[in-house]
PDB file of C-alpha atoms and ligand atoms in Angstrom:
ATOM      1  CA  MET K   3      61.314 103.022 -33.148  1.00  0.00           C
ATOM      2  CA  SER K   4      59.311  99.714 -34.822  1.00  0.00           C
ATOM      3  CA  ALA K   5      61.377  96.730 -33.532  1.00  0.00           C
ATOM      4  CA  THR K   6      62.607  94.529 -36.911  1.00  0.00           C
ATOM      5  CA  ILE K   7      60.432  92.276 -37.931  1.00  0.00           C
ATOM      6  CA  ILE K   8      62.357  88.438 -37.506  1.00  0.00           C
ATOM      7  CA  ASP K   9      60.741  86.922 -40.895  1.00  0.00           C
ATOM      8  CA  GLY K  10      61.249  83.364 -39.956  1.00  0.00           C
ATOM      9  CA  LYS K  11      59.589  82.519 -43.099  1.00  0.00           C
ATOM     10  CA  ALA K  12      62.798  83.694 -45.020  1.00  0.00           C
ATOM     11  CA  ILE K  13      65.256  82.207 -42.362  1.00  0.00           C
ATOM     12  CA  ALA K  14      63.919  79.239 -42.475  1.00  0.00           C
ATOM     13  CA  GLN K  15      63.964  79.036 -46.112  1.00  0.00           C
ATOM     14  CA  SER K  16      67.210  79.600 -46.660  1.00  0.00           C
ATOM     15  CA  LEU K  17      68.072  76.948 -44.305  1.00  0.00           C
ATOM     16  CA  ARG K  18      66.326  74.773 -45.854  1.00  0.00           C
ATOM     17  CA  GLY K  19      67.906  75.232 -49.024  1.00  0.00           C
ATOM     18  CA  LYS K  20      71.471  74.847 -47.880  1.00  0.00           C
ATOM     19  CA  ILE K  21      69.633  71.788 -46.623  1.00  0.00           C
ATOM     20  CA  ALA K  22      69.344  69.982 -49.787  1.00  0.00           C
ATOM     21  CA  ALA K  23      72.345  70.949 -51.451  1.00  0.00           C
ATOM     22  CA  ALA K  24      73.966  69.599 -48.704  1.00  0.00           C
ATOM     23  CA  THR K  25      72.034  66.397 -49.078  1.00  0.00           C
ATOM     24  CA  ALA K  26      72.328  66.564 -52.929  1.00  0.00           C
ATOM     25  CA  ASP K  27      76.246  66.541 -51.473  1.00  0.00           C
ATOM     26  CA  LEU K  28      75.769  63.123 -49.799  1.00  0.00           C
ATOM     27  CA  LYS K  29      74.058  61.576 -51.640  1.00  0.00           C
ATOM     28  CA  THR K  30      76.554  62.375 -55.045  1.00  0.00           C
ATOM     29  CA  ARG K  31      79.673  61.251 -52.720  1.00  0.00           C
ATOM     30  CA  HIS K  32      78.589  58.590 -49.979  1.00  0.00           C
ATOM     31  CA  GLY K  33      74.956  56.983 -52.138  1.00  0.00           C
ATOM     32  CA  LEU K  34      73.043  58.287 -48.663  1.00  0.00           C
ATOM     33  CA  VAL K  35      69.469  59.331 -48.469  1.00  0.00           C
ATOM     34  CA  PRO K  36      68.581  60.794 -44.885  1.00  0.00           C
ATOM     35  CA  GLY K  37      65.662  59.308 -44.581  1.00  0.00           C
ATOM     36  CA  LEU K  38      62.626  60.322 -41.793  1.00  0.00           C
ATOM     37  CA  ALA K  39      59.545  58.612 -40.933  1.00  0.00           C
ATOM     38  CA  VAL K  40      56.672  60.325 -39.615  1.00  0.00           C
ATOM     39  CA  VAL K  41      53.619  58.064 -36.894  1.00  0.00           C
ATOM     40  CA  LEU K  42      49.766  59.485 -36.787  1.00  0.00           C
ATOM     41  CA  ALA K  43      48.024  57.891 -34.505  1.00  0.00           C
ATOM     42  CA  GLY K  44      44.551  58.932 -35.366  1.00  0.00           C
ATOM     43  CA  ASN K  45      43.091  62.608 -37.147  1.00  0.00           C
ATOM     44  CA  ASP K  46      43.540  65.467 -34.563  1.00  0.00           C
ATOM     45  CA  PRO K  47      43.603  69.059 -37.553  1.00  0.00           C
ATOM     46  CA  ALA K  48      46.216  70.139 -36.083  1.00  0.00           C
ATOM     47  CA  SER K  49      48.620  67.634 -36.612  1.00  0.00           C
ATOM     48  CA  GLU K  50      47.523  66.567 -40.124  1.00  0.00           C
ATOM     49  CA  VAL K  51      48.579  69.540 -41.449  1.00  0.00           C
ATOM     50  CA  TYR K  52      51.658  69.963 -38.966  1.00  0.00           C
ATOM     51  CA  VAL K  53      53.026  66.284 -40.236  1.00  0.00           C
ATOM     52  CA  ARG K  54      51.648  67.744 -43.821  1.00  0.00           C
ATOM     53  CA  SER K  55      54.673  69.922 -43.774  1.00  0.00           C
ATOM     54  CA  LYS K  56      57.401  68.434 -42.381  1.00  0.00           C
ATOM     55  CA  SER K  57      57.144  65.158 -45.221  1.00  0.00           C
ATOM     56  CA  LYS K  58      56.123  68.465 -47.815  1.00  0.00           C
ATOM     57  CA  ALA K  59      59.846  70.133 -46.789  1.00  0.00           C
ATOM     58  CA  VAL K  60      61.837  66.132 -46.728  1.00  0.00           C
ATOM     59  CA  VAL K  61      61.043  65.256 -49.876  1.00  0.00           C
ATOM     60  CA  GLU K  62      61.712  69.214 -50.719  1.00  0.00           C
ATOM     61  CA  ALA K  63      64.849  69.024 -49.419  1.00  0.00           C
ATOM     62  CA  GLY K  64      65.630  66.005 -51.520  1.00  0.00           C
ATOM     63  CA  MET K  65      64.872  62.710 -48.394  1.00  0.00           C
ATOM     64  CA  GLN K  66      62.548  60.160 -48.539  1.00  0.00           C
ATOM     65  CA  SER K  67      59.970  60.020 -46.767  1.00  0.00           C
ATOM     66  CA  PHE K  68      57.911  57.757 -45.207  1.00  0.00           C
ATOM     67  CA  ASP K  69      54.696  57.848 -43.796  1.00  0.00           C
ATOM     68  CA  HIS K  70      52.580  56.102 -41.139  1.00  0.00           C
ATOM     69  CA  LYS K  71      49.546  57.508 -40.760  1.00  0.00           C
ATOM     70  CA  LEU K  72      47.579  55.124 -37.960  1.00  0.00           C
ATOM     71  CA  PRO K  73      43.526  55.231 -36.626  1.00  0.00           C
ATOM     72  CA  ARG K  74      42.852  56.746 -33.414  1.00  0.00           C
ATOM     73  CA  ASP K  75      42.849  52.894 -31.426  1.00  0.00           C
ATOM     74  CA  VAL K  76      45.981  52.041 -32.541  1.00  0.00           C
ATOM     75  CA  THR K  77      47.104  50.171 -29.324  1.00  0.00           C
ATOM     76  CA  GLN K  78      50.533  50.461 -27.879  1.00  0.00           C
ATOM     77  CA  ALA K  79      51.870  46.842 -28.804  1.00  0.00           C
ATOM     78  CA  GLU K  80      51.214  47.854 -32.825  1.00  0.00           C
ATOM     79  CA  LEU K  81      53.068  51.456 -31.552  1.00  0.00           C
ATOM     80  CA  MET K  82      56.112  50.026 -29.849  1.00  0.00           C
ATOM     81  CA  ALA K  83      55.921  47.188 -33.002  1.00  0.00           C
ATOM     82  CA  LEU K  84      55.770  50.099 -36.110  1.00  0.00           C
ATOM     83  CA  VAL K  85      58.510  51.876 -33.027  1.00  0.00           C
ATOM     84  CA  ALA K  86      61.016  49.074 -33.116  1.00  0.00           C
ATOM     85  CA  ARG K  87      60.842  47.890 -37.081  1.00  0.00           C
ATOM     86  CA  LEU K  88      61.452  52.158 -38.214  1.00  0.00           C
ATOM     87  CA  ASN K  89      64.597  50.722 -35.822  1.00  0.00           C
ATOM     88  CA  ALA K  90      65.533  48.454 -37.363  1.00  0.00           C
ATOM     89  CA  ASP K  91      65.316  50.077 -40.222  1.00  0.00           C
ATOM     90  CA  LYS K  92      68.261  50.952 -42.528  1.00  0.00           C
ATOM     91  CA  ASN K  93      66.246  53.364 -44.767  1.00  0.00           C
ATOM     92  CA  VAL K  94      65.101  54.980 -41.596  1.00  0.00           C
ATOM     93  CA  HIS K  95      67.889  57.767 -40.179  1.00  0.00           C
ATOM     94  CA  GLY K  96      64.874  60.306 -38.098  1.00  0.00           C
ATOM     95  CA  ILE K  97      62.175  58.632 -36.893  1.00  0.00           C
ATOM     96  CA  LEU K  98      59.055  62.098 -35.170  1.00  0.00           C
ATOM     97  CA  VAL K  99      55.810  60.470 -33.040  1.00  0.00           C
ATOM     98  CA  GLN K 100      53.062  63.445 -33.749  1.00  0.00           C
ATOM     99  CA  LEU K 101      52.188  64.457 -29.685  1.00  0.00           C
ATOM    100  CA  PRO K 102      50.109  64.360 -28.734  1.00  0.00           C
ATOM    101  CA  LEU K 103      49.644  60.044 -29.523  1.00  0.00           C
ATOM    102  CA  PRO K 104      45.506  59.374 -28.672  1.00  0.00           C
ATOM    103  CA  LYS K 105      44.254  58.533 -24.844  1.00  0.00           C
ATOM    104  CA  GLN K 106      44.923  54.995 -24.316  1.00  0.00           C
ATOM    105  CA  ILE K 107      48.385  55.623 -25.560  1.00  0.00           C
ATOM    106  CA  ASP K 108      51.825  55.763 -22.792  1.00  0.00           C
ATOM    107  CA  SER K 109      53.406  58.878 -24.975  1.00  0.00           C
ATOM    108  CA  THR K 110      56.973  58.236 -22.657  1.00  0.00           C
ATOM    109  CA  ALA K 111      56.617  54.622 -23.236  1.00  0.00           C
ATOM    110  CA  VAL K 112      57.036  55.092 -26.965  1.00  0.00           C
ATOM    111  CA  LEU K 113      58.988  57.699 -26.662  1.00  0.00           C
ATOM    112  CA  ASN K 114      61.150  55.822 -25.246  1.00  0.00           C
ATOM    113  CA  ALA K 115      61.929  52.902 -27.388  1.00  0.00           C
ATOM    114  CA  ILE K 116      62.688  54.509 -30.467  1.00  0.00           C
ATOM    115  CA  ASP K 117      66.503  54.676 -31.067  1.00  0.00           C
ATOM    116  CA  PRO K 118      68.937  57.945 -29.635  1.00  0.00           C
ATOM    117  CA  ALA K 119      70.102  58.489 -33.209  1.00  0.00           C
ATOM    118  CA  LYS K 120      67.711  58.894 -34.810  1.00  0.00           C
ATOM    119  CA  ASP K 121      65.324  60.550 -32.716  1.00  0.00           C
ATOM    120  CA  VAL K 122      65.250  63.615 -34.298  1.00  0.00           C
ATOM    121  CA  ASP K 123      62.926  65.116 -31.869  1.00  0.00           C
ATOM    122  CA  GLY K 124      65.248  65.070 -28.824  1.00  0.00           C
ATOM    123  CA  PHE K 125      63.078  63.920 -26.477  1.00  0.00           C
ATOM    124  CA  HIS K 126      64.648  60.331 -26.040  1.00  0.00           C
ATOM    125  CA  PRO K 127      65.722  60.724 -22.184  1.00  0.00           C
ATOM    126  CA  VAL K 128      69.454  59.616 -23.581  1.00  0.00           C
ATOM    127  CA  ASN K 129      69.404  63.317 -26.198  1.00  0.00           C
ATOM    128  CA  VAL K 130      68.271  65.085 -22.664  1.00  0.00           C
ATOM    129  CA  GLY K 131      70.723  64.420 -20.843  1.00  0.00           C
ATOM    130  CA  ARG K 132      73.615  63.571 -23.826  1.00  0.00           C
ATOM    131  CA  LEU K 133      72.477  67.956 -24.559  1.00  0.00           C
ATOM    132  CA  ALA K 134      72.411  69.256 -20.904  1.00  0.00           C
ATOM    133  CA  THR K 135      75.496  67.884 -19.921  1.00  0.00           C
ATOM    134  CA  GLY K 136      77.694  68.702 -23.124  1.00  0.00           C
ATOM    135  CA  LEU K 137      77.560  66.584 -25.890  1.00  0.00           C
ATOM    136  CA  PRO K 138      76.940  66.175 -29.040  1.00  0.00           C
ATOM    137  CA  ALA K 139      73.420  65.553 -29.368  1.00  0.00           C
ATOM    138  CA  LEU K 140      69.848  65.586 -30.981  1.00  0.00           C
ATOM    139  CA  ALA K 141      68.564  68.360 -29.477  1.00  0.00           C
ATOM    140  CA  PRO K 142      64.300  69.623 -29.693  1.00  0.00           C
ATOM    141  CA  CYS K 143      63.371  71.619 -33.206  1.00  0.00           C
ATOM    142  CA  THR K 144      61.726  74.305 -32.157  1.00  0.00           C
ATOM    143  CA  PRO K 145      64.237  75.962 -29.645  1.00  0.00           C
ATOM    144  CA  LEU K 146      67.044  75.109 -32.144  1.00  0.00           C
ATOM    145  CA  GLY K 147      65.103  77.332 -34.979  1.00  0.00           C
ATOM    146  CA  SER K 148      63.942  80.122 -31.960  1.00  0.00           C
ATOM    147  CA  VAL K 149      68.254  79.773 -31.305  1.00  0.00           C
ATOM    148  CA  ARG K 150      69.100  80.595 -35.079  1.00  0.00           C
ATOM    149  CA  LEU K 151      66.138  83.098 -35.102  1.00  0.00           C
ATOM    150  CA  ALA K 152      68.316  84.562 -31.959  1.00  0.00           C
ATOM    151  CA  LYS K 153      71.362  85.196 -33.570  1.00  0.00           C
ATOM    152  CA  SER K 154      70.099  85.908 -37.124  1.00  0.00           C
ATOM    153  CA  VAL K 155      70.431  89.655 -35.074  1.00  0.00           C
ATOM    154  CA  HIS K 156      72.553  88.999 -32.776  1.00  0.00           C
ATOM    155  CA  SER K 157      75.789  86.306 -34.586  1.00  0.00           C
ATOM    156  CA  SER K 158      77.275  86.305 -30.333  1.00  0.00           C
ATOM    157  CA  LEU K 159      74.641  85.631 -27.654  1.00  0.00           C
ATOM    158  CA  SER K 160      77.751  85.625 -25.024  1.00  0.00           C
ATOM    159  CA  GLY K 161      76.441  87.317 -21.764  1.00  0.00           C
ATOM    160  CA  MET K 162      73.121  88.627 -23.631  1.00  0.00           C
ATOM    161  CA  ASP K 163      70.178  88.127 -20.576  1.00  0.00           C
ATOM    162  CA  ALA K 164      68.241  85.693 -21.711  1.00  0.00           C
ATOM    163  CA  VAL K 165      64.342  84.509 -19.634  1.00  0.00           C
ATOM    164  CA  VAL K 166      62.875  82.100 -20.836  1.00  0.00           C
ATOM    165  CA  ILE K 167      59.209  82.724 -19.773  1.00  0.00           C
ATOM    166  CA  GLY K 168      58.071  78.721 -19.678  1.00  0.00           C
ATOM    167  CA  ARG K 169      58.867  75.362 -18.708  1.00  0.00           C
ATOM    168  CA  SER K 170      58.175  71.786 -20.889  1.00  0.00           C
ATOM    169  CA  ASN K 171      60.067  69.142 -21.825  1.00  0.00           C
ATOM    170  CA  ILE K 172      59.768  69.797 -25.485  1.00  0.00           C
ATOM    171  CA  VAL K 173      60.736  73.902 -25.620  1.00  0.00           C
ATOM    172  CA  GLY K 174      61.687  75.531 -22.571  1.00  0.00           C
ATOM    173  CA  LYS K 175      64.055  73.563 -21.205  1.00  0.00           C
ATOM    174  CA  PRO K 176      66.040  72.152 -23.806  1.00  0.00           C
ATOM    175  CA  LEU K 177      65.965  76.100 -24.841  1.00  0.00           C
ATOM    176  CA  VAL K 178      67.987  76.673 -21.943  1.00  0.00           C
ATOM    177  CA  GLN K 179      70.287  74.421 -22.524  1.00  0.00           C
ATOM    178  CA  LEU K 180      71.142  75.786 -25.696  1.00  0.00           C
ATOM    179  CA  LEU K 181      70.864  79.157 -24.424  1.00  0.00           C
ATOM    180  CA  LEU K 182      73.675  77.919 -21.459  1.00  0.00           C
ATOM    181  CA  ALA K 183      75.302  76.868 -24.795  1.00  0.00           C
ATOM    182  CA  GLU K 184      75.747  79.369 -26.134  1.00  0.00           C
ATOM    183  CA  ASN K 185      76.445  80.881 -22.740  1.00  0.00           C
ATOM    184  CA  ALA K 186      73.937  83.137 -22.810  1.00  0.00           C
ATOM    185  CA  THR K 187      72.956  84.519 -18.908  1.00  0.00           C
ATOM    186  CA  VAL K 188      69.603  82.552 -18.304  1.00  0.00           C
ATOM    187  CA  THR K 189      66.341  82.282 -16.266  1.00  0.00           C
ATOM    188  CA  ILE K 190      63.825  80.169 -16.137  1.00  0.00           C
ATOM    189  CA  ALA K 191      60.859  81.344 -15.954  1.00  0.00           C
ATOM    190  CA  HIS K 192      56.729  80.023 -15.283  1.00  0.00           C
ATOM    191  CA  SER K 193      53.711  79.626 -13.930  1.00  0.00           C
ATOM    192  CA  LYS K 194      55.086  80.160 -10.220  1.00  0.00           C
ATOM    193  CA  THR K 195      57.518  83.215 -11.080  1.00  0.00           C
ATOM    194  CA  LYS K 196      56.174  86.253  -8.976  1.00  0.00           C
ATOM    195  CA  ASN K 197      56.996  89.008 -10.076  1.00  0.00           C
ATOM    196  CA  LEU K 198      57.553  87.958 -14.217  1.00  0.00           C
ATOM    197  CA  ALA K 199      56.865  91.516 -15.857  1.00  0.00           C
ATOM    198  CA  ASP K 200      60.460  92.286 -13.580  1.00  0.00           C
ATOM    199  CA  VAL K 201      62.277  89.611 -14.615  1.00  0.00           C
ATOM    200  CA  CYS K 202      61.228  89.909 -18.018  1.00  0.00           C
ATOM    201  CA  ARG K 203      62.406  93.669 -18.596  1.00  0.00           C
ATOM    202  CA  ARG K 204      66.196  92.137 -17.005  1.00  0.00           C
ATOM    203  CA  ALA K 205      66.051  90.166 -20.714  1.00  0.00           C
ATOM    204  CA  ASP K 206      67.684  91.213 -23.726  1.00  0.00           C
ATOM    205  CA  LEU K 207      66.921  88.410 -24.500  1.00  0.00           C
ATOM    206  CA  LEU K 208      62.944  87.801 -24.312  1.00  0.00           C
ATOM    207  CA  PHE K 209      61.213  83.802 -24.915  1.00  0.00           C
ATOM    208  CA  ALA K 210      58.101  83.530 -24.392  1.00  0.00           C
ATOM    209  CA  ALA K 211      57.385  79.780 -24.515  1.00  0.00           C
ATOM    210  CA  VAL K 212      53.563  78.701 -22.266  1.00  0.00           C
ATOM    211  CA  GLY K 213      50.678  78.903 -24.898  1.00  0.00           C
ATOM    212  CA  ARG K 214      48.685  81.736 -23.609  1.00  0.00           C
ATOM    213  CA  PRO K 215      46.571  84.015 -26.427  1.00  0.00           C
ATOM    214  CA  GLU K 216      49.013  87.319 -25.984  1.00  0.00           C
ATOM    215  CA  MET K 217      50.669  86.722 -21.844  1.00  0.00           C
ATOM    216  CA  VAL K 218      53.709  89.216 -22.713  1.00  0.00           C
ATOM    217  CA  ARG K 219      52.556  92.506 -22.740  1.00  0.00           C
ATOM    218  CA  GLY K 220      54.555  95.738 -24.621  1.00  0.00           C
ATOM    219  CA  ASN K 221      56.242  97.144 -20.904  1.00  0.00           C
ATOM    220  CA  TRP K 222      57.053  93.791 -19.576  1.00  0.00           C
ATOM    221  CA  ILE K 223      59.608  94.450 -22.301  1.00  0.00           C
ATOM    222  CA  LYS K 224      63.070  96.038 -22.151  1.00  0.00           C
ATOM    223  CA  PRO K 225      62.812  98.513 -24.596  1.00  0.00           C
ATOM    224  CA  GLY K 226      66.182  97.273 -27.122  1.00  0.00           C
ATOM    225  CA  ALA K 227      64.895  93.519 -27.203  1.00  0.00           C
ATOM    226  CA  THR K 228      65.238  90.574 -28.860  1.00  0.00           C
ATOM    227  CA  VAL K 229      61.364  88.655 -28.446  1.00  0.00           C
ATOM    228  CA  ILE K 230      61.260  85.446 -29.512  1.00  0.00           C
ATOM    229  CA  ASP K 231      57.460  83.975 -30.225  1.00  0.00           C
ATOM    230  CA  VAL K 232      57.435  80.950 -29.803  1.00  0.00           C
ATOM    231  CA  GLY K 233      53.789  80.725 -29.165  1.00  0.00           C
ATOM    232  CA  ILE K 234      50.478  79.800 -31.189  1.00  0.00           C
ATOM    233  CA  ASN K 235      48.004  79.901 -29.793  1.00  0.00           C
ATOM    234  CA  ARG K 236      44.360  80.024 -32.223  1.00  0.00           C
ATOM    235  CA  VAL K 237      41.574  82.798 -30.746  1.00  0.00           C
ATOM    236  CA  PRO K 238      38.565  83.673 -32.109  1.00  0.00           C
ATOM    237  CA  GLY K 239      39.475  86.822 -35.000  1.00  0.00           C
ATOM    238  CA  ASP K 240      36.978  88.629 -37.477  1.00  0.00           C
ATOM    239  CA  ALA K 241      33.549  88.095 -38.887  1.00  0.00           C
ATOM    240  CA  GLY K 242      32.893  83.938 -37.091  1.00  0.00           C
ATOM    241  CA  LYS K 243      36.011  83.372 -37.690  1.00  0.00           C
ATOM    242  CA  THR K 244      39.528  81.496 -36.231  1.00  0.00           C
ATOM    243  CA  LYS K 245      43.061  83.345 -36.000  1.00  0.00           C
ATOM    244  CA  LEU K 246      46.313  82.955 -34.837  1.00  0.00           C
ATOM    245  CA  VAL K 247      48.359  84.159 -32.217  1.00  0.00           C
ATOM    246  CA  GLY K 248      51.329  84.356 -29.768  1.00  0.00           C
ATOM    247  CA  ASP K 249      52.398  83.927 -26.042  1.00  0.00           C
ATOM    248  CA  VAL K 250      53.020  88.069 -26.946  1.00  0.00           C
ATOM    249  CA  ALA K 251      50.778  90.770 -28.041  1.00  0.00           C
ATOM    250  CA  PHE K 252      52.386  91.618 -31.024  1.00  0.00           C
ATOM    251  CA  THR K 253      51.235  95.489 -31.653  1.00  0.00           C
ATOM    252  CA  GLU K 254      52.765  96.993 -27.884  1.00  0.00           C
ATOM    253  CA  ALA K 255      55.543  95.301 -27.989  1.00  0.00           C
ATOM    254  CA  LYS K 256      57.173  95.947 -31.862  1.00  0.00           C
ATOM    255  CA  ASP K 257      57.055  99.945 -29.956  1.00  0.00           C
ATOM    256  CA  VAL K 258      59.152  98.389 -27.896  1.00  0.00           C
ATOM    257  CA  ALA K 259      61.331  95.833 -28.581  1.00  0.00           C
ATOM    258  CA  GLY K 260      64.813  95.854 -31.336  1.00  0.00           C
ATOM    259  CA  ALA K 261      63.632  93.043 -32.990  1.00  0.00           C
ATOM    260  CA  ILE K 262      60.298  90.072 -32.825  1.00  0.00           C
ATOM    261  CA  THR K 263      59.576  87.628 -34.326  1.00  0.00           C
ATOM    262  CA  PRO K 264      55.746  87.491 -35.360  1.00  0.00           C
ATOM    263  CA  VAL K 265      52.934  84.909 -35.725  1.00  0.00           C
ATOM    264  CA  PRO K 266      52.385  83.247 -37.637  1.00  0.00           C
ATOM    265  CA  GLY K 267      56.300  83.217 -39.560  1.00  0.00           C
ATOM    266  CA  GLY K 268      58.366  83.319 -36.825  1.00  0.00           C
ATOM    267  CA  VAL K 269      59.189  80.862 -35.309  1.00  0.00           C
ATOM    268  CA  GLY K 270      57.075  77.411 -36.935  1.00  0.00           C
ATOM    269  CA  PRO K 271      58.664  77.864 -40.130  1.00  0.00           C
ATOM    270  CA  MET K 272      62.063  77.209 -38.106  1.00  0.00           C
ATOM    271  CA  THR K 273      60.599  73.985 -36.650  1.00  0.00           C
ATOM    272  CA  ILE K 274      60.202  72.001 -39.600  1.00  0.00           C
ATOM    273  CA  ALA K 275      63.605  73.235 -41.043  1.00  0.00           C
ATOM    274  CA  CYS K 276      65.210  71.684 -37.561  1.00  0.00           C
ATOM    275  CA  VAL K 277      63.092  69.143 -38.554  1.00  0.00           C
ATOM    276  CA  ILE K 278      65.641  68.052 -41.756  1.00  0.00           C
ATOM    277  CA  LEU K 279      68.056  69.506 -39.699  1.00  0.00           C
ATOM    278  CA  ASN K 280      68.440  66.324 -38.060  1.00  0.00           C
ATOM    279  CA  THR K 281      67.610  64.215 -39.690  1.00  0.00           C
ATOM    280  CA  LEU K 282      70.887  65.218 -41.781  1.00  0.00           C
ATOM    281  CA  ARG K 283      72.954  64.821 -39.010  1.00  0.00           C
ATOM    282  CA  ALA K 284      71.345  61.571 -38.207  1.00  0.00           C
ATOM    283  CA  ALA K 285      71.925  59.910 -41.485  1.00  0.00           C
ATOM    284  CA  CYS K 286      75.755  61.501 -41.251  1.00  0.00           C
ATOM    285  CA  ALA K 287      76.297  60.209 -38.037  1.00  0.00           C
ATOM    286  CA  GLY K 288      74.884  56.891 -38.747  1.00  0.00           C
ATOM    287  CA  ALA K 289      76.746  56.655 -41.667  1.00  0.00           C
ATOM    288  CA  GLY K 290      80.013  57.983 -40.717  1.00  0.00           C
ATOM    289  CA  VAL K 291      80.068  61.154 -42.425  1.00  0.00           C
ATOM    290  CA  PRO K 292      81.129  64.774 -40.700  1.00  0.00           C
ATOM    291  CA  GLU K 293      78.379  66.732 -40.686  1.00  0.00           C
ATOM    292  CA  PRO K 294      77.644  69.668 -42.759  1.00  0.00           C
ATOM    293  CA  ASP K 295      78.315  73.146 -41.510  1.00  0.00           C
ATOM    294  CA  VAL K 296      74.502  74.481 -42.325  1.00  0.00           C
TER     295      VAL K 296
HETATM  296  N1  LIG X 315      53.217  68.353 -31.794  1.00  0.00           N
HETATM  297  C1  LIG X 315      53.136  69.684 -31.056  1.00  0.00           C
HETATM  298  N2  LIG X 315      55.309  69.765 -30.725  1.00  0.00           N
HETATM  299  C2  LIG X 315      55.205  68.832 -31.166  1.00  0.00           C
HETATM  300  C3  LIG X 315      57.152  68.276 -31.327  1.00  0.00           C
HETATM  301  O1  LIG X 315      57.908  68.952 -31.903  1.00  0.00           O
HETATM  302  N3  LIG X 315      57.809  66.917 -31.721  1.00  0.00           N
HETATM  303  C4  LIG X 315      56.282  65.982 -32.130  1.00  0.00           C
HETATM  304  N4  LIG X 315      56.864  64.981 -32.154  1.00  0.00           N
HETATM  305  N5  LIG X 315      54.961  65.865 -31.827  1.00  0.00           N
HETATM  306  C5  LIG X 315      53.886  67.400 -31.709  1.00  0.00           C
END
């Protein structure tokens, strides 16, 4: 049996349509236009592509986009001064500082300087703590998008056995918190986990976020499980070109899983949609307007 392919692109497009409608409503009723500032330091090609996609999505949703492109040799003081200006800017509701930052920069200090109310990445310790304690929080976009994809297959995740491979602060750990909030039974696995394949075979929901191309094999997957592949790895392809693959060996996995996300076209588009969703939420919270249900 071949798995249902979860069309992240279509699901993200539908979410972006709902966000655009809610944004138009916010403008009509409250005169409020959400704004996202994206800060990019240096010229890492992958980051440039990512930042362009975010700015395009922001504009398409009817929001304001403020792009700040800084040279690779930007100083800590310059970056901190920019964050302080954006924190104080009434037209900026969300701030996203693209990672990785150049090596002379203390990234933690920069991220911690962002006003938690504008922290659309959900990386600030205040948002991390709020998410972990079940308080309303801005949560990281890739985990938010991943859970939405799982919920496109199962309207309730309550009581399901979820396994998350990867314990990063950006994906694995916040994903665990979001799954707990959905009442899933969560196991977090990582590079030191014993019998990883056996652990994965217990999962009704398997999330792979390790950054290792096609590490999860078909025989690690419980028949009928839902597989959400968070990995985006560039590997050598045909004719001297490169191609993108996930952390899951897709061809093997799709014959075992019940539903699976492709790479590209799975989690990636959802991350972008959730950046604009968080910008909308931040704008509503800042203005004391109830958040639209999207
Ligand atoms: N670089 C790779 N992923 C991310 C992300 O989710 N947010 C930011 N700010 N930078 C990234």
